[in-house]
């Protein structure tokens, strides 16, 4: 056995386990699919369509417009549009 490879594998496993439970804000670029009375339909990181609110005051978004979406502390229920690209 190559002990160096085994040590690196075990370190990688520890890091992966720690990152799986890590809660931080995630911001990603996406496009507005359509506008509804409840909010805007966007695609999240997993590829699912979500209806979200826009946190930018006084802005009306159009379908096809690129925006920044933020998911605070990894909570999908709090996903919102935080900016315009």
PDB file of C-alpha atoms in Angstrom:
ATOM      1  CA  UNK A   1       0.000   0.000   0.000  1.00  0.00           C
ATOM      2  CA  UNK A   2       1.038   3.509  -0.727  1.00  0.00           C
ATOM      3  CA  UNK A   3       0.568   5.288   2.603  1.00  0.00           C
ATOM      4  CA  UNK A   4       0.734   8.762   1.029  1.00  0.00           C
ATOM      5  CA  UNK A   5      -2.278   8.040  -1.159  1.00  0.00           C
ATOM      6  CA  UNK A   6      -4.218   6.599   1.782  1.00  0.00           C
ATOM      7  CA  UNK A   7      -3.529   9.670   3.914  1.00  0.00           C
ATOM      8  CA  UNK A   8      -4.683  11.982   1.100  1.00  0.00           C
ATOM      9  CA  UNK A   9      -7.852   9.922   0.601  1.00  0.00           C
ATOM     10  CA  UNK A  10      -8.701  10.090   4.304  1.00  0.00           C
ATOM     11  CA  UNK A  11      -8.135  13.859   4.359  1.00  0.00           C
ATOM     12  CA  UNK A  12     -10.386  14.241   1.316  1.00  0.00           C
ATOM     13  CA  UNK A  13     -13.132  12.205   3.011  1.00  0.00           C
ATOM     14  CA  UNK A  14     -12.940  14.407   6.125  1.00  0.00           C
ATOM     15  CA  UNK A  15     -13.139  17.588   4.035  1.00  0.00           C
ATOM     16  CA  UNK A  16     -16.107  16.276   2.008  1.00  0.00           C
ATOM     17  CA  UNK A  17     -18.019  15.410   5.184  1.00  0.00           C
ATOM     18  CA  UNK A  18     -17.371  18.836   6.657  1.00  0.00           C
ATOM     19  CA  UNK A  19     -18.414  20.659   3.475  1.00  0.00           C
ATOM     20  CA  UNK A  20     -21.652  18.654   3.206  1.00  0.00           C
ATOM     21  CA  UNK A  21     -22.938  20.229   6.424  1.00  0.00           C
ATOM     22  CA  UNK A  22     -21.439  23.692   5.789  1.00  0.00           C
ATOM     23  CA  UNK A  23     -24.081  26.435   5.687  1.00  0.00           C
ATOM     24  CA  UNK A  24     -23.156  29.604   3.839  1.00  0.00           C
ATOM     25  CA  UNK A  25     -24.762  32.065   1.474  1.00  0.00           C
ATOM     26  CA  UNK A  26     -24.758  30.866  -2.104  1.00  0.00           C
ATOM     27  CA  UNK A  27     -25.110  33.327  -4.958  1.00  0.00           C
ATOM     28  CA  UNK A  28     -25.385  32.170  -8.539  1.00  0.00           C
ATOM     29  CA  UNK A  29     -26.250  33.610 -11.940  1.00  0.00           C
ATOM     30  CA  UNK A  30     -29.530  32.553 -13.532  1.00  0.00           C
ATOM     31  CA  UNK A  31     -32.172  33.860 -15.915  1.00  0.00           C
ATOM     32  CA  UNK A  32     -35.768  34.879 -15.340  1.00  0.00           C
ATOM     33  CA  UNK A  33     -38.058  32.370 -17.069  1.00  0.00           C
ATOM     34  CA  UNK A  34     -41.326  34.247 -16.592  1.00  0.00           C
ATOM     35  CA  UNK A  35     -43.072  36.718 -14.324  1.00  0.00           C
ATOM     36  CA  UNK A  36     -46.093  35.658 -12.250  1.00  0.00           C
ATOM     37  CA  UNK A  37     -48.251  37.508  -9.699  1.00  0.00           C
ATOM     38  CA  UNK A  38     -46.401  35.647  -6.904  1.00  0.00           C
ATOM     39  CA  UNK A  39     -42.909  36.548  -8.169  1.00  0.00           C
ATOM     40  CA  UNK A  40     -40.420  35.522 -10.817  1.00  0.00           C
ATOM     41  CA  UNK A  41     -39.728  31.994 -12.027  1.00  0.00           C
ATOM     42  CA  UNK A  42     -35.999  31.177 -12.119  1.00  0.00           C
ATOM     43  CA  UNK A  43     -33.918  28.019 -12.362  1.00  0.00           C
ATOM     44  CA  UNK A  44     -32.014  27.071  -9.197  1.00  0.00           C
ATOM     45  CA  UNK A  45     -28.589  25.380  -9.019  1.00  0.00           C
ATOM     46  CA  UNK A  46     -30.115  21.910  -9.328  1.00  0.00           C
ATOM     47  CA  UNK A  47     -32.064  22.844 -12.467  1.00  0.00           C
ATOM     48  CA  UNK A  48     -35.514  23.065 -10.837  1.00  0.00           C
ATOM     49  CA  UNK A  49     -37.781  26.000 -11.502  1.00  0.00           C
ATOM     50  CA  UNK A  50     -38.578  28.134  -8.440  1.00  0.00           C
ATOM     51  CA  UNK A  51     -40.871  31.108  -7.944  1.00  0.00           C
ATOM     52  CA  UNK A  52     -38.995  33.762  -5.969  1.00  0.00           C
ATOM     53  CA  UNK A  53     -39.315  37.395  -4.941  1.00  0.00           C
ATOM     54  CA  UNK A  54     -37.008  40.186  -6.065  1.00  0.00           C
ATOM     55  CA  UNK A  55     -35.123  41.969  -3.271  1.00  0.00           C
ATOM     56  CA  UNK A  56     -34.127  44.892  -5.496  1.00  0.00           C
ATOM     57  CA  UNK A  57     -36.669  47.688  -4.855  1.00  0.00           C
ATOM     58  CA  UNK A  58     -38.448  49.329  -7.766  1.00  0.00           C
ATOM     59  CA  UNK A  59     -37.243  46.884 -10.428  1.00  0.00           C
ATOM     60  CA  UNK A  60     -39.411  45.064 -12.943  1.00  0.00           C
ATOM     61  CA  UNK A  61     -37.696  42.100 -14.579  1.00  0.00           C
ATOM     62  CA  UNK A  62     -38.401  40.699 -18.021  1.00  0.00           C
ATOM     63  CA  UNK A  63     -38.232  37.059 -19.138  1.00  0.00           C
ATOM     64  CA  UNK A  64     -34.757  36.183 -20.369  1.00  0.00           C
ATOM     65  CA  UNK A  65     -33.034  38.771 -18.178  1.00  0.00           C
ATOM     66  CA  UNK A  66     -30.025  37.500 -16.231  1.00  0.00           C
ATOM     67  CA  UNK A  67     -30.037  38.007 -12.463  1.00  0.00           C
ATOM     68  CA  UNK A  68     -28.097  37.047  -9.345  1.00  0.00           C
ATOM     69  CA  UNK A  69     -29.998  34.697  -7.054  1.00  0.00           C
ATOM     70  CA  UNK A  70     -28.980  34.316  -3.410  1.00  0.00           C
ATOM     71  CA  UNK A  71     -29.755  31.429  -1.077  1.00  0.00           C
ATOM     72  CA  UNK A  72     -28.934  32.589   2.486  1.00  0.00           C
ATOM     73  CA  UNK A  73     -27.282  29.950   4.677  1.00  0.00           C
ATOM     74  CA  UNK A  74     -28.278  27.207   2.230  1.00  0.00           C
ATOM     75  CA  UNK A  75     -32.020  27.632   2.954  1.00  0.00           C
ATOM     76  CA  UNK A  76     -33.903  27.008  -0.275  1.00  0.00           C
ATOM     77  CA  UNK A  77     -37.086  28.584   1.148  1.00  0.00           C
ATOM     78  CA  UNK A  78     -35.300  31.947   1.424  1.00  0.00           C
ATOM     79  CA  UNK A  79     -34.045  31.976  -2.177  1.00  0.00           C
ATOM     80  CA  UNK A  80     -34.457  35.454  -3.712  1.00  0.00           C
ATOM     81  CA  UNK A  81     -33.211  37.649  -6.546  1.00  0.00           C
ATOM     82  CA  UNK A  82     -30.481  39.872  -5.144  1.00  0.00           C
ATOM     83  CA  UNK A  83     -29.195  41.717  -8.187  1.00  0.00           C
ATOM     84  CA  UNK A  84     -29.221  42.228 -11.927  1.00  0.00           C
ATOM     85  CA  UNK A  85     -26.346  41.107 -14.140  1.00  0.00           C
TER      86      UNK A  85
END
